PDB file of C-alpha atoms in Angstrom:
ATOM      1  CA  ASN A1375      27.347-112.539 -94.543  1.00  0.00           C
ATOM      2  CA  ALA A1376      26.446-110.272 -91.944  1.00  0.00           C
ATOM      3  CA  GLY A1377      25.610-112.798 -89.113  1.00  0.00           C
ATOM      4  CA  VAL A1378      23.511-111.927 -85.892  1.00  0.00           C
ATOM      5  CA  THR A1379      23.394-108.116 -85.688  1.00  0.00           C
ATOM      6  CA  GLN A1380      21.506-105.978 -83.395  1.00  0.00           C
ATOM      7  CA  THR A1381      19.785-102.804 -82.515  1.00  0.00           C
ATOM      8  CA  PRO A1382      20.285-100.550 -81.760  1.00  0.00           C
ATOM      9  CA  LYS A1383      23.554-100.725 -80.650  1.00  0.00           C
ATOM     10  CA  PHE A1384      23.167 -97.963 -77.257  1.00  0.00           C
ATOM     11  CA  GLN A1385      20.484 -96.958 -75.926  1.00  0.00           C
ATOM     12  CA  VAL A1386      19.352 -94.883 -72.698  1.00  0.00           C
ATOM     13  CA  LEU A1387      15.553 -95.174 -71.364  1.00  0.00           C
ATOM     14  CA  LYS A1388      13.571 -93.630 -68.650  1.00  0.00           C
ATOM     15  CA  THR A1389      12.112 -95.586 -65.894  1.00  0.00           C
ATOM     16  CA  GLY A1390       8.993 -96.618 -67.168  1.00  0.00           C
ATOM     17  CA  GLN A1391       9.771 -96.795 -70.719  1.00  0.00           C
ATOM     18  CA  SER A1392       9.194 -99.354 -73.128  1.00  0.00           C
ATOM     19  CA  MET A1393      11.500 -99.724 -76.082  1.00  0.00           C
ATOM     20  CA  THR A1394      12.423-103.027 -78.445  1.00  0.00           C
ATOM     21  CA  LEU A1395      15.271-104.625 -79.208  1.00  0.00           C
ATOM     22  CA  GLN A1396      16.005-105.802 -82.952  1.00  0.00           C
ATOM     23  CA  CYS A1397      18.547-109.372 -83.499  1.00  0.00           C
ATOM     24  CA  ALA A1398      18.121-110.266 -87.190  1.00  0.00           C
ATOM     25  CA  GLN A1399      20.185-113.463 -88.017  1.00  0.00           C
ATOM     26  CA  ASP A1400      21.442-114.645 -92.083  1.00  0.00           C
ATOM     27  CA  MET A1401      22.450-117.559 -91.201  1.00  0.00           C
ATOM     28  CA  ASN A1402      19.424-119.425 -91.748  1.00  0.00           C
ATOM     29  CA  HIS A1403      19.580-120.787 -88.569  1.00  0.00           C
ATOM     30  CA  ASN A1404      16.444-121.613 -86.211  1.00  0.00           C
ATOM     31  CA  SER A1405      17.098-121.817 -82.526  1.00  0.00           C
ATOM     32  CA  MET A1406      17.443-117.637 -81.668  1.00  0.00           C
ATOM     33  CA  TYR A1407      18.070-117.013 -77.355  1.00  0.00           C
ATOM     34  CA  TRP A1408      18.361-112.709 -76.068  1.00  0.00           C
ATOM     35  CA  TYR A1409      20.414-113.106 -73.036  1.00  0.00           C
ATOM     36  CA  ARG A1410      22.078-109.973 -71.015  1.00  0.00           C
ATOM     37  CA  GLN A1411      25.161-109.727 -68.760  1.00  0.00           C
ATOM     38  CA  ASP A1412      26.476-108.317 -66.105  1.00  0.00           C
ATOM     39  CA  PRO A1413      29.519-107.949 -64.180  1.00  0.00           C
ATOM     40  CA  GLY A1414      30.120-111.031 -62.584  1.00  0.00           C
ATOM     41  CA  MET A1415      27.141-112.997 -63.159  1.00  0.00           C
ATOM     42  CA  GLY A1416      27.908-114.036 -66.963  1.00  0.00           C
ATOM     43  CA  LEU A1417      25.445-114.128 -69.100  1.00  0.00           C
ATOM     44  CA  ARG A1418      21.499-115.165 -67.936  1.00  0.00           C
ATOM     45  CA  LEU A1419      19.007-116.757 -70.615  1.00  0.00           C
ATOM     46  CA  ILE A1420      16.134-114.010 -70.795  1.00  0.00           C
ATOM     47  CA  TYR A1421      13.945-115.791 -73.529  1.00  0.00           C
ATOM     48  CA  TYR A1422      14.470-118.438 -75.898  1.00  0.00           C
ATOM     49  CA  SER A1423      12.948-120.009 -79.785  1.00  0.00           C
ATOM     50  CA  ALA A1424      14.452-123.282 -80.673  1.00  0.00           C
ATOM     51  CA  SER A1425      12.510-121.943 -84.138  1.00  0.00           C
ATOM     52  CA  GLU A1426       9.765-119.895 -85.690  1.00  0.00           C
ATOM     53  CA  GLY A1427       6.869-119.701 -84.299  1.00  0.00           C
ATOM     54  CA  THR A1428       7.965-121.237 -80.768  1.00  0.00           C
ATOM     55  CA  THR A1429       8.990-118.957 -77.788  1.00  0.00           C
ATOM     56  CA  ASP A1430       9.562-119.966 -74.002  1.00  0.00           C
ATOM     57  CA  LYS A1431      11.027-118.106 -71.068  1.00  0.00           C
ATOM     58  CA  GLY A1432      15.481-118.485 -69.764  1.00  0.00           C
ATOM     59  CA  GLU A1433      16.511-118.471 -66.331  1.00  0.00           C
ATOM     60  CA  VAL A1434      15.709-114.361 -66.195  1.00  0.00           C
ATOM     61  CA  PRO A1435      11.989-112.931 -67.980  1.00  0.00           C
ATOM     62  CA  ASN A1436      10.812-111.123 -66.335  1.00  0.00           C
ATOM     63  CA  GLY A1437      10.116-107.208 -67.611  1.00  0.00           C
ATOM     64  CA  TYR A1438      10.212-108.752 -70.464  1.00  0.00           C
ATOM     65  CA  ASN A1439       8.738-109.819 -73.706  1.00  0.00           C
ATOM     66  CA  VAL A1440      10.135-111.849 -76.839  1.00  0.00           C
ATOM     67  CA  SER A1441       8.499-111.651 -80.222  1.00  0.00           C
ATOM     68  CA  ARG A1442      10.025-114.445 -83.106  1.00  0.00           C
ATOM     69  CA  LEU A1443       9.001-112.413 -86.343  1.00  0.00           C
ATOM     70  CA  ASN A1444      10.392-115.043 -88.276  1.00  0.00           C
ATOM     71  CA  LYS A1445      12.621-117.100 -88.935  1.00  0.00           C
ATOM     72  CA  ARG A1446      15.078-113.919 -88.697  1.00  0.00           C
ATOM     73  CA  GLU A1447      14.254-112.541 -86.868  1.00  0.00           C
ATOM     74  CA  PHE A1448      13.797-112.384 -82.722  1.00  0.00           C
ATOM     75  CA  SER A1449      12.542-109.201 -80.872  1.00  0.00           C
ATOM     76  CA  LEU A1450      12.731-108.113 -77.498  1.00  0.00           C
ATOM     77  CA  ARG A1451      11.037-105.731 -75.136  1.00  0.00           C
ATOM     78  CA  LEU A1452      11.071-103.546 -72.081  1.00  0.00           C
ATOM     79  CA  GLU A1453       7.629-102.850 -71.650  1.00  0.00           C
ATOM     80  CA  SER A1454       8.267-100.496 -68.533  1.00  0.00           C
ATOM     81  CA  ALA A1455      11.981-100.317 -68.497  1.00  0.00           C
ATOM     82  CA  ALA A1456      13.753-100.346 -65.098  1.00  0.00           C
ATOM     83  CA  PRO A1457      17.387 -99.455 -63.245  1.00  0.00           C
ATOM     84  CA  SER A1458      17.393-103.268 -62.908  1.00  0.00           C
ATOM     85  CA  GLN A1459      17.425-103.695 -66.688  1.00  0.00           C
ATOM     86  CA  THR A1460      20.101-101.539 -67.079  1.00  0.00           C
ATOM     87  CA  SER A1461      23.050-104.540 -68.883  1.00  0.00           C
ATOM     88  CA  VAL A1462      24.553-105.508 -71.481  1.00  0.00           C
ATOM     89  CA  TYR A1463      21.713-107.017 -74.264  1.00  0.00           C
ATOM     90  CA  PHE A1464      22.924-109.928 -76.828  1.00  0.00           C
ATOM     91  CA  CYS A1465      21.357-112.024 -79.328  1.00  0.00           C
ATOM     92  CA  ALA A1466      22.510-115.142 -80.532  1.00  0.00           C
ATOM     93  CA  SER A1467      21.136-117.568 -83.151  1.00  0.00           C
ATOM     94  CA  SER A1468      22.262-121.650 -83.409  1.00  0.00           C
ATOM     95  CA  GLU A1469      21.472-124.133 -85.799  1.00  0.00           C
ATOM     96  CA  VAL A1470      22.032-128.100 -84.675  1.00  0.00           C
ATOM     97  CA  ILE A1471      24.790-130.356 -84.511  1.00  0.00           C
ATOM     98  CA  ILE A1472      24.554-133.942 -85.477  1.00  0.00           C
ATOM     99  CA  TYR A1473      26.717-135.514 -82.669  1.00  0.00           C
ATOM    100  CA  GLY A1474      25.494-134.940 -79.684  1.00  0.00           C
ATOM    101  CA  GLY A1475      22.259-132.815 -80.989  1.00  0.00           C
ATOM    102  CA  THR A1476      23.076-129.675 -79.140  1.00  0.00           C
ATOM    103  CA  TYR A1477      23.815-126.372 -80.873  1.00  0.00           C
ATOM    104  CA  GLU A1478      27.318-123.624 -80.816  1.00  0.00           C
ATOM    105  CA  GLN A1479      25.636-119.978 -80.409  1.00  0.00           C
ATOM    106  CA  TYR A1480      26.884-117.044 -82.373  1.00  0.00           C
ATOM    107  CA  PHE A1481      26.412-114.135 -80.549  1.00  0.00           C
ATOM    108  CA  GLY A1482      25.273-110.719 -82.291  1.00  0.00           C
ATOM    109  CA  PRO A1483      27.222-107.456 -80.621  1.00  0.00           C
ATOM    110  CA  GLY A1484      25.225-106.567 -78.912  1.00  0.00           C
ATOM    111  CA  THR A1485      23.400-103.752 -76.898  1.00  0.00           C
ATOM    112  CA  ARG A1486      24.296-101.456 -74.205  1.00  0.00           C
ATOM    113  CA  LEU A1487      21.314-100.661 -72.171  1.00  0.00           C
ATOM    114  CA  THR A1488      21.006 -97.843 -69.776  1.00  0.00           C
ATOM    115  CA  VAL A1489      17.704 -97.580 -66.871  1.00  0.00           C
ATOM    116  CA  THR A1490      18.324 -93.756 -64.862  1.00  0.00           C
TER     117      THR A1490
ATOM    118  CA  GLN B 759      26.569-123.577 -56.248  1.00  0.00           C
ATOM    119  CA  LYS B 760      26.599-122.028 -59.339  1.00  0.00           C
ATOM    120  CA  GLU B 761      25.987-124.878 -62.303  1.00  0.00           C
ATOM    121  CA  VAL B 762      29.784-123.237 -64.384  1.00  0.00           C
ATOM    122  CA  GLU B 763      32.753-122.496 -61.886  1.00  0.00           C
ATOM    123  CA  GLN B 764      35.414-120.584 -63.375  1.00  0.00           C
ATOM    124  CA  ASN B 765      37.961-118.807 -60.871  1.00  0.00           C
ATOM    125  CA  SER B 766      37.410-115.128 -62.079  1.00  0.00           C
ATOM    126  CA  GLY B 767      41.041-114.225 -62.360  1.00  0.00           C
ATOM    127  CA  PRO B 768      42.417-112.138 -63.407  1.00  0.00           C
ATOM    128  CA  LEU B 769      45.501-114.921 -64.552  1.00  0.00           C
ATOM    129  CA  SER B 770      48.716-113.261 -65.235  1.00  0.00           C
ATOM    130  CA  VAL B 771      50.770-115.270 -68.828  1.00  0.00           C
ATOM    131  CA  PRO B 772      53.647-113.997 -69.893  1.00  0.00           C
ATOM    132  CA  GLU B 773      54.153-113.970 -73.176  1.00  0.00           C
ATOM    133  CA  GLY B 774      55.049-117.262 -75.148  1.00  0.00           C
ATOM    134  CA  ALA B 775      53.551-119.014 -71.566  1.00  0.00           C
ATOM    135  CA  ILE B 776      50.844-121.486 -71.562  1.00  0.00           C
ATOM    136  CA  ALA B 777      47.590-120.355 -70.043  1.00  0.00           C
ATOM    137  CA  SER B 778      45.419-122.922 -68.189  1.00  0.00           C
ATOM    138  CA  LEU B 779      41.500-121.333 -67.566  1.00  0.00           C
ATOM    139  CA  ASN B 780      39.500-123.838 -65.898  1.00  0.00           C
ATOM    140  CA  CYS B 781      36.069-125.134 -65.535  1.00  0.00           C
ATOM    141  CA  THR B 782      33.815-127.662 -63.147  1.00  0.00           C
ATOM    142  CA  TYR B 783      29.513-127.428 -64.042  1.00  0.00           C
ATOM    143  CA  SER B 784      27.187-129.706 -61.814  1.00  0.00           C
ATOM    144  CA  ASP B 785      25.248-131.820 -63.665  1.00  0.00           C
ATOM    145  CA  ARG B 786      26.337-135.253 -64.428  1.00  0.00           C
ATOM    146  CA  GLY B 787      24.410-135.652 -67.879  1.00  0.00           C
ATOM    147  CA  SER B 788      24.882-132.206 -69.725  1.00  0.00           C
ATOM    148  CA  GLN B 789      26.911-133.372 -72.827  1.00  0.00           C
ATOM    149  CA  SER B 790      28.334-130.638 -74.892  1.00  0.00           C
ATOM    150  CA  PHE B 791      31.151-127.662 -74.050  1.00  0.00           C
ATOM    151  CA  PHE B 792      32.217-125.279 -75.012  1.00  0.00           C
ATOM    152  CA  TRP B 793      34.723-121.559 -74.759  1.00  0.00           C
ATOM    153  CA  TYR B 794      34.037-118.441 -75.797  1.00  0.00           C
ATOM    154  CA  ARG B 795      37.063-115.447 -76.038  1.00  0.00           C
ATOM    155  CA  GLN B 796      34.904-111.905 -75.570  1.00  0.00           C
ATOM    156  CA  TYR B 797      37.560-109.284 -75.551  1.00  0.00           C
ATOM    157  CA  SER B 798      36.456-105.901 -73.124  1.00  0.00           C
ATOM    158  CA  GLY B 799      33.267-104.563 -75.021  1.00  0.00           C
ATOM    159  CA  LYS B 800      32.182-106.921 -77.855  1.00  0.00           C
ATOM    160  CA  SER B 801      30.160-110.267 -77.635  1.00  0.00           C
ATOM    161  CA  PRO B 802      31.324-113.721 -76.883  1.00  0.00           C
ATOM    162  CA  GLU B 803      33.585-115.315 -79.787  1.00  0.00           C
ATOM    163  CA  LEU B 804      34.319-119.690 -80.004  1.00  0.00           C
ATOM    164  CA  ILE B 805      36.849-120.242 -79.742  1.00  0.00           C
ATOM    165  CA  MET B 806      36.491-124.184 -79.281  1.00  0.00           C
ATOM    166  CA  SER B 807      33.769-127.034 -78.655  1.00  0.00           C
ATOM    167  CA  ILE B 808      34.320-130.283 -77.207  1.00  0.00           C
ATOM    168  CA  TYR B 809      31.573-133.397 -76.918  1.00  0.00           C
ATOM    169  CA  SER B 810      34.406-135.964 -76.309  1.00  0.00           C
ATOM    170  CA  ASN B 811      36.518-136.924 -72.838  1.00  0.00           C
ATOM    171  CA  GLY B 812      40.036-136.249 -73.911  1.00  0.00           C
ATOM    172  CA  ASP B 813      41.534-133.421 -75.171  1.00  0.00           C
ATOM    173  CA  LYS B 814      41.120-132.119 -78.716  1.00  0.00           C
ATOM    174  CA  GLU B 815      43.513-129.439 -80.830  1.00  0.00           C
ATOM    175  CA  ASP B 816      42.728-126.089 -82.919  1.00  0.00           C
ATOM    176  CA  GLY B 817      45.893-124.364 -83.423  1.00  0.00           C
ATOM    177  CA  ARG B 818      47.174-122.876 -80.311  1.00  0.00           C
ATOM    178  CA  PHE B 819      44.750-123.301 -78.880  1.00  0.00           C
ATOM    179  CA  THR B 820      43.997-127.000 -76.566  1.00  0.00           C
ATOM    180  CA  ALA B 821      40.458-128.011 -75.056  1.00  0.00           C
ATOM    181  CA  GLN B 822      40.604-131.367 -72.517  1.00  0.00           C
ATOM    182  CA  LEU B 823      37.521-132.511 -70.750  1.00  0.00           C
ATOM    183  CA  ASN B 824      36.406-134.873 -68.477  1.00  0.00           C
ATOM    184  CA  LYS B 825      32.847-136.196 -68.065  1.00  0.00           C
ATOM    185  CA  ALA B 826      33.492-138.240 -65.046  1.00  0.00           C
ATOM    186  CA  SER B 827      35.881-135.582 -62.694  1.00  0.00           C
ATOM    187  CA  GLN B 828      33.336-133.199 -64.632  1.00  0.00           C
ATOM    188  CA  TYR B 829      35.979-130.224 -65.630  1.00  0.00           C
ATOM    189  CA  VAL B 830      36.123-128.676 -68.409  1.00  0.00           C
ATOM    190  CA  SER B 831      39.777-127.015 -69.784  1.00  0.00           C
ATOM    191  CA  LEU B 832      41.145-125.126 -72.148  1.00  0.00           C
ATOM    192  CA  LEU B 833      45.022-124.483 -72.279  1.00  0.00           C
ATOM    193  CA  ILE B 834      46.397-121.638 -75.005  1.00  0.00           C
ATOM    194  CA  ARG B 835      49.949-122.207 -75.941  1.00  0.00           C
ATOM    195  CA  ASP B 836      52.401-119.726 -76.294  1.00  0.00           C
ATOM    196  CA  SER B 837      49.913-117.164 -75.254  1.00  0.00           C
ATOM    197  CA  GLN B 838      50.272-113.741 -77.223  1.00  0.00           C
ATOM    198  CA  PRO B 839      48.947-109.810 -75.580  1.00  0.00           C
ATOM    199  CA  SER B 840      45.835-110.522 -78.101  1.00  0.00           C
ATOM    200  CA  ASP B 841      44.739-113.396 -76.378  1.00  0.00           C
ATOM    201  CA  SER B 842      44.224-111.320 -73.265  1.00  0.00           C
ATOM    202  CA  ALA B 843      40.371-111.903 -73.144  1.00  0.00           C
ATOM    203  CA  THR B 844      37.723-112.183 -71.086  1.00  0.00           C
ATOM    204  CA  TYR B 845      37.108-116.754 -71.129  1.00  0.00           C
ATOM    205  CA  LEU B 846      34.073-117.813 -71.293  1.00  0.00           C
ATOM    206  CA  CYS B 847      33.234-121.805 -70.112  1.00  0.00           C
ATOM    207  CA  ALA B 848      29.212-122.655 -71.827  1.00  0.00           C
ATOM    208  CA  VAL B 849      28.138-125.747 -71.058  1.00  0.00           C
ATOM    209  CA  ASN B 850      24.968-127.524 -73.123  1.00  0.00           C
ATOM    210  CA  PRO B 851      23.397-128.841 -69.813  1.00  0.00           C
ATOM    211  CA  TYR B 852      19.239-130.579 -71.130  1.00  0.00           C
ATOM    212  CA  SER B 853      18.310-132.073 -74.847  1.00  0.00           C
ATOM    213  CA  TRP B 854      18.814-129.432 -77.206  1.00  0.00           C
ATOM    214  CA  GLY B 855      20.654-126.035 -77.386  1.00  0.00           C
ATOM    215  CA  LYS B 856      19.861-123.954 -73.468  1.00  0.00           C
ATOM    216  CA  LEU B 857      23.649-123.121 -72.231  1.00  0.00           C
ATOM    217  CA  GLN B 858      24.926-122.391 -69.229  1.00  0.00           C
ATOM    218  CA  PHE B 859      27.673-119.651 -68.937  1.00  0.00           C
ATOM    219  CA  GLY B 860      30.144-119.210 -66.158  1.00  0.00           C
ATOM    220  CA  ALA B 861      31.389-116.099 -64.798  1.00  0.00           C
ATOM    221  CA  GLY B 862      34.307-116.397 -66.713  1.00  0.00           C
ATOM    222  CA  THR B 863      38.233-116.347 -66.626  1.00  0.00           C
ATOM    223  CA  GLN B 864      40.093-112.288 -67.111  1.00  0.00           C
ATOM    224  CA  VAL B 865      43.681-113.712 -69.289  1.00  0.00           C
ATOM    225  CA  VAL B 866      46.134-110.766 -69.097  1.00  0.00           C
ATOM    226  CA  VAL B 867      49.322-111.482 -71.381  1.00  0.00           C
ATOM    227  CA  THR B 868      52.045-109.318 -70.143  1.00  0.00           C
ATOM    228  CA  PRO B 869      55.257-108.701 -72.956  1.00  0.00           C
TER     229      PRO B 869
END
């Protein structure tokens, strides 16, 4: 049981290049999330997928697109990378916790992206 | 005003002492509250969740929630050097799973 996995672990891009960050979970969770983490800013939600077949924007979606490929996989695409997208990207997943109707989220190891 | 606020620290705690971390939130309708631990260069790890007012204990960790004061705290008893990390407070202000995170409090446990 690997939990949440992400690839790649590290990536360096030049401005204008594109790339896709991959995320997969083996916990049979319905919901998946993409965050970015910058120093002093905490975790900010980029996009989320409440269930297979649905995706919605989070707090900072500009410059990103997502695909929920199936229940296990949720990818994040940068179409034209910019230096402002230099960050650490985390994928997370969650399942319904009945009490309070909320979710405990579990995180992948992260992708460290540098855009030059 | 940030929606979830934490003191950034660092909070320096002698080994064996109690570390006390605080978090305030702005959305009075929030229902669920979480504490994550994040070691440098690693991903956040869920250590506590709390949903109702009062205290919840798990090993050396105690989470305390006061919805009237919009305040959640984490106590770490018998602090160990391995507790040195950044602790993130997360709040669910919505009807389902989206979370809002504080910027985190760095804890340094000194031998």
